[in-house]
Amino acid sequence: MVDSHDEQSPLLHRSHDEESLELLEFSKDDQENPRKWKKARKFANVGIIALMAVLSPLASSMFTPGINQIAEDLGSSPNTVVGATTSFVVALGLGPLILAPLSETFGRRKLYLACFSLFALLQIPTALSPNVSTLITVRAFSGFFGSVGIANGGGTISDMFEPSERGTVLGWYLLGPLLGPTLGPLFGGLIVQNLGWRWVFWILTIVCGVNTIIGYFFLKESYAPVILQARKEEREQDEGGKFRIPNQDDRPFSTKLLSSMQRPIKILFTQPIVLIMATYQAIIFGTMYTLYTNFEGIYGGDYGFSTTKVGLMYLGPGVGFFIAVWFFVPRIDSIYNTLTEKNHDEPKPEFRLPLANIGAVLTPISLFCFAWTVELHTHWILPVLSSAFFGVGQILIFSTVQNYYIDSFSKYAASASFLHIHSCQRLDRMIN
């Protein structure tokens, strides 16, 4: 099991005066404690960040059916236009490196609203792009700020839910980063065919803007240290005394910020099991994008489908995602709780991983079946069914491993979640 100790503790040596200060922490039934919130409040937060986690990956693939149209309109080649997808996906992978640890310094809510507002606004210059260079550049910035939903979602869920109930919620949330690239070509194909490629980004501007406005009114801060720090400052202002909070970090701001930025890299390269899992996830995620970028050639070329019908083929993996989340993901919690009980009520992060074994078997088998059925030009339903089983395998691996990260590094769940999203950085090799 990966050690989940507080990495600040060796750095923070408190004086007797500091120890004598009154400690502010959540009481047993404190309604400001995110884990004591009512379910409606928790799921309102989850719904808003889940939509953010859907929209940014959706934007990564939504315009792919219009690549030829964009190339013709901007006087470029389709291969050059693909660079707009590459730049977006690379930035989507790099963004969490910075945004995940920042949420553990400034809080979740501020970062969500600031970054997603910029993501929504950046769709406007994308829609107005006069040339392919502008398109690629703006898409890169858009991918960076749009990654905030998938960078901090795991941490936000960890803030609000106990380990015994977290697995199912996280499984449904993870549908977003996976369903986005799946549904993007379907919706994009319909828009491109009927309205033109620029309307893909106008519609994204509207939808992302609405979600940001909803977040402004209904998204609540869930990171406990930030909530307690605000309570501490309010008490000190009202009562004039001095207080402290658990694991209070009095280091200079620049030191704390640098420590936060280094944390994900430190976790990745000092924990061999994490590095191995992150690499495995990168391969699977990259394979998914490789499949998606070849669907047009396979179903549009070999099978002669129209753009709209090709878009429907992306529903194969999507159906697999829903099957996995509906039937298998709830078992993550039940298996975890059963193994914890057998281990004398001592939980371990490894108790999250048994279902990953099923995913690890399904993934290569489904890929072999997909390639075999396409090569033999069998009925189109067979490669679609193969891609559905690939979707099941993906969810089983990603959900269990993400839960493992969060359980191992519970206080720094957002930084740990970065390791899952970081796999997107490697996709540019797969796409080109």
XYZ file of C-alpha atoms in Angstrom:
432
model
C 0.000 0.000 0.000
C 1.219 3.476 -0.880
C 1.941 5.574 2.174
C -0.655 8.316 2.500
C 1.104 10.339 5.177
C 0.834 14.109 5.290
C 3.809 15.293 3.263
C 3.836 18.637 5.103
C 4.412 17.159 8.535
C 8.240 16.981 8.385
C 8.305 20.601 7.258
C 5.995 22.081 9.841
C 7.421 22.305 13.361
C 5.018 24.126 15.647
C 6.066 26.247 18.584
C 4.425 25.905 21.985
C 2.545 29.163 21.327
C 1.047 27.734 18.149
C 0.075 24.515 19.914
C -1.721 26.512 22.615
C -4.041 28.173 20.057
C -7.604 26.929 19.864
C -8.006 24.324 17.134
C -10.813 24.926 14.647
C -12.130 21.773 13.006
C -15.429 20.290 11.909
C -17.656 18.994 14.681
C -19.323 15.594 14.346
C -22.510 16.902 12.698
C -21.105 20.134 11.258
C -23.224 21.001 8.209
C -20.331 22.967 6.687
C -18.361 19.726 6.461
C -18.771 18.639 2.810
C -19.111 15.015 3.882
C -22.102 15.981 6.029
C -23.897 17.904 3.285
C -27.326 16.760 2.165
C -27.287 14.473 -0.855
C -28.990 17.086 -3.039
C -26.180 19.561 -2.360
C -23.496 16.960 -3.018
C -25.019 15.802 -6.287
C -25.563 19.382 -7.452
C -21.781 19.836 -7.159
C -21.134 16.512 -8.884
C -23.562 17.359 -11.703
C -21.888 20.687 -12.476
C -18.339 19.333 -12.498
C -19.436 16.205 -14.399
C -20.825 18.426 -17.162
C -17.513 20.301 -17.237
C -15.751 16.935 -17.511
C -18.004 16.009 -20.459
C -17.746 19.299 -22.355
C -13.965 19.656 -22.588
C -13.347 16.152 -24.035
C -16.473 16.647 -26.170
C -14.821 19.732 -27.649
C -11.702 17.667 -28.395
C -13.486 15.517 -30.981
C -16.671 17.408 -31.855
C -15.239 19.116 -34.909
C -13.494 16.042 -36.385
C -16.353 15.289 -38.849
C -15.748 18.756 -40.316
C -11.984 18.443 -40.827
C -12.285 18.405 -44.627
C -14.718 21.340 -44.553
C -12.385 23.333 -42.281
C -9.380 22.578 -44.498
C -11.258 23.819 -47.575
C -12.585 26.922 -45.805
C -9.204 27.927 -44.339
C -7.144 26.973 -47.380
C -5.183 24.240 -45.656
C -4.825 20.443 -45.728
C -6.794 17.970 -43.563
C -3.531 16.753 -41.982
C -2.716 20.290 -40.855
C -6.209 20.792 -39.425
C -5.745 17.614 -37.351
C -3.147 19.683 -35.478
C -6.039 21.558 -33.861
C -7.110 18.294 -32.226
C -3.539 17.433 -31.259
C -2.894 20.840 -29.650
C -6.170 20.649 -27.716
C -5.561 17.127 -26.406
C -1.942 17.816 -25.430
C -3.040 20.938 -23.508
C -5.889 18.933 -21.975
C -3.241 16.581 -20.599
C -0.817 19.293 -19.479
C -3.458 21.464 -17.787
C -4.016 19.199 -14.767
C -0.282 19.335 -13.991
C -0.890 22.944 -12.894
C -4.617 23.166 -12.200
C -4.938 20.088 -9.958
C -2.436 21.206 -7.281
C -3.627 24.830 -7.546
C -7.071 23.744 -6.327
C -5.369 22.499 -3.157
C -3.990 26.012 -2.624
C -6.850 28.298 -3.712
C -9.829 25.942 -3.378
C -11.946 24.076 -5.915
C -14.733 26.583 -6.624
C -12.592 29.584 -7.611
C -10.536 27.496 -10.001
C -13.558 25.819 -11.606
C -15.315 29.096 -12.298
C -12.260 31.047 -13.465
C -10.943 28.352 -15.808
C -14.270 27.269 -17.252
C -15.264 30.881 -17.895
C -12.096 31.250 -19.966
C -12.808 27.935 -21.690
C -16.288 29.152 -22.695
C -14.969 32.512 -23.931
C -12.193 30.897 -25.965
C -14.787 29.121 -28.121
C -15.607 32.550 -29.648
C -12.190 33.228 -31.281
C -12.121 29.558 -32.289
C -15.386 30.009 -34.199
C -14.023 33.184 -35.811
C -10.623 31.721 -36.747
C -9.442 33.270 -40.046
C -6.694 30.701 -40.612
C -5.511 27.323 -39.374
C -2.659 28.789 -37.280
C -5.145 30.782 -35.189
C -7.362 27.709 -34.869
C -4.524 25.542 -33.555
C -3.248 28.197 -31.128
C -6.634 29.067 -29.628
C -7.537 25.381 -29.337
C -4.386 24.802 -27.285
C -5.350 27.488 -24.734
C -8.902 26.177 -24.748
C -7.737 22.654 -23.926
C -5.591 23.914 -21.056
C -8.388 25.807 -19.285
C -11.018 23.195 -20.173
C -9.058 20.522 -18.313
C -10.138 21.954 -14.952
C -13.210 19.686 -14.749
C -11.290 16.473 -15.262
C -8.288 17.693 -13.247
C -10.185 18.339 -10.016
C -13.289 16.154 -10.269
C -11.778 13.217 -8.403
C -10.590 15.515 -5.625
C -14.007 17.172 -5.323
C -15.753 13.798 -5.037
C -13.213 12.728 -2.418
C -14.036 15.924 -0.475
C -17.745 15.074 -0.266
C -18.063 11.276 -0.074
C -16.814 8.684 2.389
C -14.548 5.952 0.975
C -17.276 3.322 1.421
C -19.594 5.156 -1.023
C -17.114 6.925 -3.288
C -16.574 4.225 -5.919
C -20.026 4.365 -7.506
C -20.132 8.168 -7.646
C -16.647 8.329 -9.158
C -17.623 5.714 -11.750
C -20.551 7.805 -12.989
C -18.395 10.928 -12.974
C -15.708 9.217 -15.079
C -18.255 8.701 -17.828
C -17.636 12.353 -18.712
C -14.012 12.193 -19.895
C -14.804 8.973 -21.789
C -18.233 9.847 -23.205
C -17.068 13.269 -24.409
C -14.804 11.941 -27.191
C -17.447 9.294 -27.966
C -20.398 11.660 -28.404
C -18.378 14.499 -29.955
C -18.244 13.100 -33.508
C -21.962 12.214 -33.390
C -23.099 15.717 -32.416
C -20.378 17.331 -34.498
C -21.418 15.409 -37.600
C -24.999 16.630 -37.302
C -23.918 20.248 -36.761
C -21.320 20.277 -39.541
C -23.723 18.705 -42.019
C -26.565 21.120 -41.278
C -24.983 24.362 -40.015
C -21.292 24.325 -40.904
C -18.153 23.787 -38.831
C -18.086 27.215 -37.143
C -21.402 26.477 -35.454
C -19.743 23.639 -33.543
C -17.905 26.285 -31.520
C -20.832 28.712 -31.280
C -22.931 25.940 -29.722
C -20.055 25.042 -27.377
C -19.877 28.722 -26.332
C -23.561 28.707 -25.400
C -23.547 25.375 -23.545
C -20.302 26.065 -21.660
C -21.480 29.574 -20.774
C -24.749 28.269 -19.347
C -22.912 25.652 -17.274
C -20.542 28.308 -15.902
C -23.461 30.547 -14.892
C -25.161 27.614 -13.146
C -21.863 26.897 -11.364
C -21.611 30.507 -10.193
C -24.919 30.156 -8.319
C -24.902 26.508 -7.233
C -21.305 25.223 -7.084
C -20.066 25.182 -3.473
C -16.519 25.062 -2.136
C -15.792 21.486 -1.010
C -12.103 21.488 -0.014
C -12.073 21.253 3.789
C -8.805 23.183 4.465
C -10.109 26.166 2.458
C -13.471 26.104 4.275
C -11.749 25.931 7.668
C -9.307 28.682 6.711
C -12.242 30.967 5.854
C -13.869 30.096 9.194
C -10.579 30.830 10.989
C -10.232 34.263 9.347
C -13.840 35.130 10.161
C -13.459 34.128 13.826
C -10.213 36.066 14.162
C -11.821 39.168 12.671
C -14.939 38.927 14.830
C -13.322 37.860 18.120
C -9.841 39.358 17.760
C -8.075 36.195 18.922
C -5.856 33.715 17.147
C -6.845 30.222 16.016
C -5.318 27.360 14.084
C -6.701 24.655 11.794
C -5.569 21.017 11.330
C -2.312 20.724 9.342
C -2.082 24.490 9.091
C 0.668 25.481 6.677
C 2.300 28.798 7.620
C 5.020 28.657 4.989
C 5.292 31.621 2.572
C 2.781 31.567 -0.265
C 5.469 31.065 -2.925
C 6.826 28.045 -1.044
C 3.361 26.494 -0.719
C 2.646 27.142 -4.395
C 5.929 25.555 -5.508
C 5.275 22.565 -3.256
C 1.804 22.145 -4.773
C 3.183 22.286 -8.312
C 5.834 19.677 -7.550
C 3.474 17.292 -5.778
C 1.982 15.394 -8.775
C 5.407 14.850 -10.355
C 6.800 13.710 -7.008
C 3.963 11.189 -6.620
C 4.397 9.952 -10.189
C 8.144 9.349 -10.085
C 8.640 8.229 -6.464
C 5.899 5.588 -6.456
C 6.673 2.810 -8.996
C 3.160 1.336 -8.868
C 1.686 4.737 -9.724
C 4.064 5.188 -12.654
C 3.174 1.724 -13.993
C -0.571 2.334 -13.667
C -0.345 5.777 -15.261
C 1.580 4.320 -18.209
C -0.990 1.540 -18.603
C -3.815 4.083 -18.581
C -1.958 6.182 -21.145
C -1.750 3.209 -23.505
C -5.467 2.444 -23.141
C -6.532 6.075 -23.513
C -4.269 6.506 -26.537
C -5.693 3.330 -28.079
C -9.191 4.727 -27.636
C -8.297 7.877 -29.585
C -6.559 5.781 -32.243
C -9.776 3.808 -32.739
C -11.887 6.955 -32.864
C -9.700 8.682 -35.435
C -9.950 5.583 -37.689
C -13.733 5.141 -37.440
C -14.248 7.528 -40.370
C -11.967 5.466 -42.620
C -13.362 2.129 -41.460
C -17.096 2.831 -41.486
C -17.118 5.676 -44.003
C -14.608 4.070 -46.386
C -14.834 0.281 -46.038
C -18.522 0.136 -45.121
C -19.648 3.171 -47.145
C -21.590 4.870 -44.325
C -22.622 8.538 -44.422
C -21.146 11.054 -41.955
C -24.224 10.784 -39.717
C -24.110 6.971 -39.690
C -20.388 7.010 -38.925
C -21.185 9.236 -35.928
C -23.644 6.612 -34.667
C -20.854 3.997 -34.648
C -19.222 5.902 -31.778
C -22.153 4.810 -29.623
C -20.605 1.314 -29.445
C -18.012 2.251 -26.809
C -20.603 4.556 -25.195
C -22.987 1.645 -24.620
C -20.073 -0.280 -23.099
C -19.384 2.610 -20.716
C -22.990 2.635 -19.490
C -23.089 -1.155 -19.059
C -19.922 -1.030 -16.950
C -21.113 1.877 -14.802
C -24.571 0.385 -14.280
C -23.625 -3.233 -13.538
C -19.963 -3.331 -12.494
C -18.936 -0.014 -10.932
C -21.281 -0.361 -7.890
C -19.385 -3.575 -7.111
C -16.215 -1.524 -6.516
C -17.662 -0.243 -3.229
C -19.167 -3.594 -2.218
C -15.897 -5.459 -2.866
C -13.949 -2.744 -1.036
C -16.267 -2.916 1.983
C -16.232 -6.741 2.049
C -12.439 -6.946 1.907
C -12.137 -4.219 4.557
C -14.437 -6.188 6.862
C -12.401 -9.371 6.324
C -9.240 -7.389 7.108
C -10.524 -6.523 10.604
C -12.006 -3.211 9.374
C -8.616 -1.999 8.148
C -9.111 -0.533 4.640
C -6.386 -0.635 2.007
C -6.285 1.173 -1.368
C -5.564 -2.189 -3.049
C -9.083 -3.338 -2.148
C -10.295 -1.102 -4.995
C -8.464 -3.054 -7.695
C -10.008 -6.579 -8.122
C -12.355 -5.529 -10.934
C -9.394 -4.119 -12.853
C -8.445 -7.734 -13.567
C -11.626 -8.180 -15.601
C -10.957 -4.958 -17.501
C -7.373 -6.002 -18.198
C -8.645 -9.204 -19.864
C -11.545 -7.610 -21.767
C -9.453 -4.824 -23.294
C -6.994 -6.847 -25.441
C -9.626 -9.459 -26.370
C -12.056 -6.775 -27.573
C -9.304 -5.055 -29.597
C -8.368 -8.354 -31.262
C -12.020 -9.022 -32.138
C -12.428 -5.492 -33.526
C -9.374 -5.793 -35.768
C -10.326 -9.305 -36.899
C -13.927 -8.421 -37.801
C -12.858 -5.263 -39.668
C -10.149 -7.102 -41.615
C -12.622 -9.813 -42.686
C -15.242 -7.150 -43.476
C -17.928 -8.900 -41.409
C -21.314 -7.325 -40.687
C -20.848 -3.863 -39.119
C -22.541 -4.901 -35.861
C -19.605 -7.165 -34.922
C -16.910 -4.438 -34.739
C -19.444 -2.235 -32.930
C -20.019 -4.983 -30.332
C -16.249 -5.408 -29.984
C -15.850 -1.696 -29.318
C -18.596 -1.928 -26.675
C -16.608 -4.547 -24.753
C -13.556 -2.297 -25.078
C -15.644 0.423 -23.411
C -16.504 -1.913 -20.527
C -12.826 -2.716 -20.016
C -11.865 0.962 -20.014
C -14.358 1.892 -17.304
C -13.360 -1.038 -15.100
C -9.677 -0.081 -15.285
C -10.080 3.692 -14.999
C -12.649 3.597 -12.173
C -10.710 1.181 -10.002
C -7.325 2.835 -10.547
C -8.752 6.328 -9.949
C -10.227 5.132 -6.651
C -6.855 3.618 -5.769
C -5.121 6.952 -6.345
C -7.636 8.848 -4.225
C -7.499 6.358 -1.345
C -3.704 6.385 -1.386
C -3.390 10.195 -1.421
C -6.696 11.265 0.112
C -5.675 14.773 1.191
C -4.147 15.492 -2.216
C -6.785 13.683 -4.272
C -6.758 16.290 -7.050
C -2.993 15.932 -7.513
C -3.410 12.152 -7.559
C -6.241 12.444 -10.085
C -3.844 14.332 -12.357
C -1.979 11.068 -12.907
C -5.054 9.648 -14.656
C -5.595 12.717 -16.846
C -1.871 13.040 -17.637
C -2.201 10.088 -20.014
C -3.816 12.485 -22.514
C -0.410 14.106 -23.106
C 0.744 11.068 -25.003
C -2.121 11.063 -27.472
C -0.452 13.372 -29.953
C 1.807 10.497 -30.977
C -1.237 8.304 -31.540
C -3.150 10.868 -33.590
C -0.320 11.894 -35.898
